[in-house]
Amino acid sequence: MIFTFPEQEIYKCVNDYLPKFSLASLDGGIIDSEILKGKPTVINLWFTNCAPCIVEIPVLNEIKREYSSEVNFVAITFQEPHVVKSFLKSIKFDFFHLVNSKAYLETFGFFGYPKTIILDQDLKVMKIEKGFATYQNTKVENEIEFKRRISSHLNELLLTSRN
């Protein structure tokens, strides 16, 4: 028997604008998507019990260290603040966190975690990367390839925004 999996609906968002949001931040404030305009943005969709999500966090942190002055970095989860805060006590994840976002995440339709969305400075979805654990290489090779892909997209966006 051959299993086929449906196309993940989230990929239909590429070349369209990010659905607008007003979401709760980890500290209890409300953040509007419009504040992200003006810089390219990396959005990571994740949750604390997702092993592939956790595996890529150190690489995402490295990317943020390299581009933090020129790029926004946001993590979005459906989980409640206390769950995320507890997780972040043991694993450092340097992104700005938006929580309790189940209804917003449902606007992307069916998809598997993690996903990393790359936006241009106008909030247009330029690329969506799957989690690197799905690549067919060793863990180290996957980390290198994931970082190369994200960095390549960001470098291209930064180059075009400077011209």
Backbone as CSV, one residue per row, in Angstrom:
resi,resn,N_x,N_y,N_z,CA_x,CA_y,CA_z,C_x,C_y,C_z
1,MET,0.837,-1.172,0.000,0.000,0.000,0.000,0.891,1.248,0.000
2,ILE,0.577,2.192,-0.839,1.318,3.446,-0.927,0.485,4.543,-0.272
3,PHE,1.137,5.253,0.670,0.455,6.352,1.326,0.795,7.644,0.599
4,THR,-0.189,8.474,0.394,0.052,9.807,-0.162,-0.435,10.818,0.865
5,PHE,0.285,11.874,0.981,-0.065,12.900,1.936,-0.563,14.123,1.185
6,PRO,-1.587,14.789,1.708,-2.111,15.963,1.020,-1.088,17.101,1.020
7,GLU,-1.155,17.906,-0.003,-0.313,19.110,-0.077,-0.618,19.971,1.146
8,GLN,0.407,20.442,1.808,0.183,21.304,2.957,-0.298,22.666,2.477
9,GLU,-1.450,23.067,2.965,-2.100,24.295,2.507,-1.275,25.542,2.753
10,ILE,-0.428,25.514,3.753,0.349,26.700,4.108,1.194,27.202,2.928
11,TYR,1.650,26.285,2.078,2.508,26.690,0.957,1.770,27.542,-0.073
12,LYS,0.454,27.548,-0.032,-0.331,28.391,-0.931,-0.184,29.873,-0.584
13,CYS,0.373,30.166,0.587,0.565,31.553,1.030,1.747,32.237,0.357
14,VAL,2.641,31.459,-0.254,3.819,32.042,-0.887,3.369,32.992,-1.993
15,ASN,4.010,34.142,-2.056,3.712,35.228,-3.000,2.419,35.965,-2.670
16,ASP,1.887,35.746,-1.493,0.725,36.483,-1.008,1.167,37.211,0.264
17,TYR,0.329,38.103,0.755,0.679,38.827,1.972,0.295,38.021,3.205
18,LEU,1.111,38.137,4.233,0.849,37.467,5.496,-0.526,37.897,5.997
19,PRO,-1.372,36.945,6.420,-2.648,37.353,7.028,-2.375,38.252,8.235
20,LYS,-3.092,39.355,8.304,-2.891,40.300,9.407,-3.249,39.648,10.730
21,PHE,-2.574,40.127,11.793,-2.874,39.605,13.122,-2.736,40.661,14.190
22,SER,-3.422,40.417,15.290,-3.230,41.076,16.579,-3.192,39.923,17.570
23,LEU,-1.990,39.616,18.064,-1.796,38.426,18.883,-1.153,38.774,20.221
24,ALA,-1.375,37.899,21.190,-0.821,38.084,22.530,0.667,37.756,22.526
25,SER,1.440,38.636,23.140,2.870,38.367,23.310,3.069,37.607,24.614
26,LEU,4.243,37.082,24.774,4.567,36.297,25.964,4.432,37.119,27.248
27,ASP,4.672,38.427,27.143,4.578,39.283,28.333,3.172,39.830,28.576
28,GLY,2.199,39.422,27.744,0.812,39.817,27.965,0.318,40.965,27.111
29,GLY,1.180,41.596,26.345,0.744,42.666,25.461,0.096,42.113,24.191
30,ILE,-0.443,42.997,23.394,-1.021,42.624,22.104,-0.151,43.232,21.013
31,ILE,0.256,42.410,20.075,1.146,42.833,18.992,0.391,42.754,17.667
32,ASP,0.473,43.822,16.912,-0.165,43.889,15.600,0.871,43.599,14.526
33,SER,0.504,42.851,13.507,1.434,42.479,12.444,2.035,43.686,11.737
34,GLU,1.348,44.804,11.736,1.838,46.000,11.038,3.167,46.506,11.591
35,ILE,3.488,46.193,12.853,4.760,46.680,13.417,5.959,45.996,12.769
36,LEU,5.722,44.909,12.052,6.815,44.194,11.394,7.220,44.828,10.059
37,LYS,6.376,45.692,9.531,6.668,46.304,8.233,7.957,47.119,8.287
38,GLY,8.653,47.156,7.178,9.865,47.952,7.063,11.142,47.139,7.097
39,LYS,11.066,45.905,7.588,12.219,45.007,7.632,11.766,43.630,7.167
40,PRO,12.655,42.853,6.553,12.321,41.444,6.337,12.033,40.794,7.692
41,THR,11.244,39.733,7.674,10.844,39.076,8.913,10.949,37.567,8.764
42,VAL,11.429,36.929,9.823,11.438,35.471,9.930,10.413,35.108,11.001
43,ILE,9.427,34.302,10.611,8.420,33.818,11.563,8.565,32.309,11.664
44,ASN,8.761,31.826,12.885,8.845,30.389,13.115,7.561,29.925,13.794
45,LEU,6.897,28.926,13.182,5.695,28.329,13.747,6.132,27.059,14.460
46,TRP,5.834,26.941,15.739,6.398,25.875,16.557,5.509,25.583,17.748
47,PHE,5.856,24.558,18.522,5.276,24.327,19.840,6.262,23.518,20.678
48,THR,6.102,23.554,21.981,7.111,23.046,22.905,7.280,21.528,22.909
49,ASN,6.297,20.773,22.476,6.395,19.312,22.455,6.793,18.783,21.090
50,CYS,7.151,19.634,20.191,7.501,19.269,18.813,9.013,19.040,18.741
51,ALA,9.427,17.774,18.674,10.859,17.459,18.639,11.590,18.137,17.480
52,PRO,11.066,18.106,16.239,11.763,18.803,15.150,11.854,20.315,15.386
53,CYS,10.845,20.891,16.058,10.890,22.325,16.378,12.055,22.621,17.319
54,ILE,12.209,21.792,18.335,13.243,21.992,19.349,14.635,21.815,18.754
55,VAL,14.784,20.853,17.859,16.079,20.578,17.239,16.588,21.783,16.449
56,GLU,15.685,22.540,15.814,16.151,23.657,14.983,16.326,24.972,15.743
57,ILE,15.918,25.037,17.002,16.034,26.282,17.769,17.468,26.822,17.825
58,PRO,18.494,26.008,18.111,19.851,26.582,18.145,20.270,27.215,16.809
59,VAL,19.862,26.630,15.703,20.206,27.191,14.389,19.443,28.492,14.170
60,LEU,18.178,28.527,14.566,17.404,29.766,14.457,18.026,30.870,15.310
61,ASN,18.497,30.511,16.498,19.172,31.493,17.352,20.434,32.037,16.678
62,GLU,21.198,31.158,16.014,22.402,31.603,15.282,22.037,32.592,14.182
63,ILE,21.003,32.273,13.434,20.561,33.155,12.343,20.143,34.500,12.916
64,LYS,19.421,34.477,14.025,19.006,35.742,14.639,20.215,36.570,15.063
65,ARG,21.226,35.930,15.648,22.429,36.674,16.055,23.077,37.369,14.854
66,GLU,23.070,36.713,13.711,23.711,37.281,12.522,22.919,38.422,11.895
67,TYR,21.591,38.382,11.986,20.755,39.328,11.245,19.877,40.215,12.130
68,SER,20.046,40.163,13.436,19.090,40.811,14.344,18.912,42.306,14.123
69,SER,19.922,42.992,13.639,19.766,44.432,13.438,18.988,44.766,12.171
70,GLU,18.880,43.811,11.243,18.239,44.093,9.959,16.949,43.316,9.708
71,VAL,16.619,42.380,10.586,15.496,41.471,10.355,14.708,41.301,11.652
72,ASN,13.377,41.206,11.537,12.513,40.863,12.674,12.492,39.342,12.838
73,PHE,12.465,38.873,14.072,12.397,37.439,14.362,11.263,37.181,15.344
74,VAL,10.272,36.392,14.890,9.061,36.144,15.668,8.776,34.648,15.703
75,ALA,8.392,34.142,16.854,7.946,32.755,17.005,6.471,32.785,17.385
76,ILE,5.676,31.962,16.713,4.237,31.917,16.983,3.849,30.489,17.364
77,THR,3.114,30.370,18.449,2.631,29.073,18.906,1.175,29.182,19.355
78,PHE,0.493,28.060,19.322,-0.881,27.985,19.818,-0.920,27.824,21.331
79,GLN,0.235,27.600,21.950,0.279,27.283,23.372,0.109,28.512,24.260
80,GLU,-0.247,28.237,25.509,-0.474,29.293,26.496,0.856,29.835,27.029
81,PRO,0.851,31.085,27.484,2.092,31.713,27.962,2.826,30.908,29.029
82,HIS,2.130,30.360,30.015,2.826,29.656,31.096,3.573,28.421,30.575
83,VAL,3.050,27.777,29.543,3.718,26.608,28.960,5.009,27.051,28.265
84,VAL,4.915,28.124,27.492,6.084,28.627,26.755,7.132,29.167,27.727
85,LYS,6.710,29.917,28.730,7.656,30.451,29.719,8.397,29.325,30.430
86,SER,7.692,28.280,30.796,8.321,27.139,31.455,9.358,26.489,30.536
87,PHE,9.006,26.307,29.281,9.919,25.728,28.286,11.174,26.590,28.143
88,LEU,10.989,27.901,28.051,12.106,28.817,27.814,13.062,28.913,29.005
89,LYS,12.673,28.390,30.154,13.588,28.329,31.296,14.691,27.310,31.057
90,SER,14.397,26.296,30.243,15.392,25.240,30.007,16.039,25.316,28.625
91,ILE,15.347,25.901,27.660,15.896,26.020,26.310,15.751,27.461,25.845
92,LYS,16.864,28.067,25.507,16.874,29.460,25.067,16.387,29.540,23.616
93,PHE,15.375,30.359,23.389,14.853,30.611,22.039,14.692,32.117,21.937
94,ASP,15.620,32.769,21.224,15.783,34.222,21.248,14.767,35.020,20.439
95,PHE,13.797,34.403,19.856,12.806,35.124,19.063,11.811,35.840,19.976
96,PHE,11.082,36.799,19.403,9.970,37.443,20.093,8.792,36.463,20.006
97,HIS,8.161,36.148,21.134,7.154,35.079,21.167,5.721,35.600,21.211
98,LEU,4.900,35.043,20.317,3.461,35.277,20.316,2.784,33.956,20.665
99,VAL,1.820,34.018,21.562,1.224,32.805,22.142,-0.295,32.813,21.982
100,ASN,-0.918,31.696,22.376,-2.383,31.570,22.295,-2.901,31.909,20.897
101,SER,-2.211,31.446,19.885,-2.488,31.872,18.510,-3.163,30.802,17.659
102,LYS,-3.907,29.911,18.277,-4.516,28.791,17.544,-5.401,29.267,16.392
103,ALA,-6.281,30.203,16.647,-7.190,30.674,15.592,-6.406,31.288,14.432
104,TYR,-5.364,32.050,14.754,-4.553,32.643,13.686,-3.836,31.565,12.886
105,LEU,-3.242,30.603,13.547,-2.525,29.530,12.855,-3.453,28.737,11.949
106,GLU,-4.712,28.629,12.314,-5.681,27.917,11.477,-5.928,28.627,10.147
107,THR,-5.594,29.920,10.049,-5.765,30.629,8.776,-4.821,30.090,7.699
108,PHE,-3.770,29.389,8.112,-2.828,28.803,7.165,-3.287,27.440,6.659
109,GLY,-4.387,26.932,7.197,-4.865,25.619,6.776,-3.987,24.517,7.339
110,PHE,-4.036,23.384,6.676,-3.296,22.203,7.128,-1.798,22.387,6.912
111,PHE,-1.000,22.094,7.951,0.456,22.060,7.810,1.064,21.314,8.985
112,GLY,2.272,20.826,8.777,3.025,20.169,9.835,4.053,21.133,10.417
113,TYR,4.410,20.904,11.648,5.391,21.748,12.347,6.771,21.129,12.236
114,PRO,7.788,21.960,12.316,7.806,23.418,12.301,7.763,23.958,10.873
115,LYS,7.470,25.234,10.778,7.555,25.962,9.517,8.241,27.290,9.815
116,THR,9.069,27.735,8.881,9.716,29.037,8.996,9.308,29.848,7.784
117,ILE,8.652,30.959,8.041,8.120,31.829,6.990,9.047,33.028,6.844
118,ILE,9.455,33.300,5.615,10.305,34.456,5.324,9.437,35.502,4.627
119,LEU,9.386,36.706,5.206,8.592,37.802,4.660,9.497,38.920,4.168
120,ASP,9.058,39.617,3.128,9.792,40.816,2.731,9.379,41.970,3.640
121,GLN,9.916,43.159,3.393,9.652,44.302,4.268,8.211,44.791,4.209
122,ASP,7.434,44.322,3.212,6.019,44.690,3.096,5.091,43.590,3.599
123,LEU,5.644,42.563,4.217,4.936,41.411,4.781,4.404,40.449,3.725
124,LYS,5.042,40.427,2.580,4.705,39.448,1.558,5.488,38.166,1.843
125,VAL,4.807,37.024,1.787,5.445,35.738,2.043,6.311,35.377,0.838
126,MET,7.608,35.337,1.058,8.542,35.050,-0.020,8.915,33.568,-0.076
127,LYS,8.973,32.923,1.094,9.392,31.531,1.152,8.887,30.911,2.451
128,ILE,8.591,29.630,2.397,8.252,28.873,3.592,9.160,27.652,3.623
129,GLU,9.931,27.536,4.678,10.852,26.407,4.850,10.262,25.404,5.819
130,LYS,10.363,24.138,5.456,9.951,23.069,6.369,11.048,22.881,7.413
131,GLY,10.752,22.148,8.433,11.755,21.860,9.455,12.900,21.052,8.893
132,PHE,14.104,21.316,9.342,15.258,20.663,8.713,15.384,19.191,9.061
133,ALA,14.660,18.713,10.056,14.726,17.285,10.381,14.162,16.426,9.244
134,THR,13.431,17.051,8.321,12.850,16.298,7.202,13.826,16.164,6.027
135,TYR,14.955,16.869,6.069,15.952,16.720,5.023,16.555,15.320,5.128
136,GLN,17.117,14.836,4.065,17.616,13.457,4.024,19.125,13.364,4.248
137,ASN,19.661,14.149,5.169,21.093,14.174,5.456,21.333,13.893,6.933
138,THR,22.584,13.992,7.348,22.893,13.890,8.769,22.400,15.149,9.473
139,LYS,22.342,15.108,10.799,21.882,16.267,11.560,22.742,17.496,11.274
140,VAL,24.047,17.333,11.260,24.945,18.465,11.005,24.730,19.011,9.590
141,GLU,24.630,18.121,8.618,24.379,18.566,7.235,23.040,19.284,7.134
142,ASN,22.028,18.787,7.846,20.712,19.432,7.844,20.781,20.828,8.447
143,GLU,21.518,20.968,9.548,21.679,22.278,10.176,22.337,23.258,9.209
144,ILE,23.393,22.815,8.555,24.115,23.666,7.607,23.205,24.068,6.444
145,GLU,22.474,23.097,5.908,21.588,23.374,4.774,20.452,24.312,5.170
146,PHE,19.858,24.101,6.329,18.777,24.960,6.809,19.275,26.398,6.971
147,LYS,20.412,26.539,7.624,20.977,27.879,7.833,21.316,28.527,6.491
148,ARG,21.866,27.752,5.557,22.200,28.281,4.236,20.944,28.779,3.523
149,ARG,19.871,28.001,3.587,18.626,28.389,2.914,18.041,29.667,3.489
150,ILE,17.923,29.721,4.808,17.355,30.913,5.451,18.243,32.122,5.176
151,SER,19.546,31.972,5.344,20.478,33.078,5.114,20.428,33.553,3.667
152,SER,20.333,32.634,2.739,20.252,32.988,1.321,19.013,33.841,1.042
153,HIS,17.871,33.432,1.583,16.635,34.207,1.398,16.774,35.595,2.018
154,LEU,17.335,35.656,3.224,17.479,36.948,3.899,18.463,37.846,3.160
155,ASN,19.582,37.297,2.718,20.559,38.101,1.977,19.939,38.685,0.714
156,GLU,19.153,37.885,0.020,18.485,38.367,-1.202,17.509,39.496,-0.878
157,LEU,16.715,39.326,0.189,15.777,40.367,0.575,16.490,41.638,1.016
158,LEU,17.546,41.490,1.787,18.286,42.656,2.256,18.959,43.396,1.100
159,LEU,19.458,42.662,0.135,20.090,43.274,-1.032,19.077,44.070,-1.847
160,THR,17.901,43.507,-2.070,16.888,44.223,-2.856,16.301,45.399,-2.088
161,SER,16.223,45.299,-0.757,15.657,46.420,0.016,16.631,47.594,0.104
162,ARG,17.934,47.325,-0.083,18.936,48.398,-0.043,19.025,49.132,-1.371
163,ASN,18.573,48.496,-2.433,18.668,49.120,-3.772,17.456,49.948,-4.106
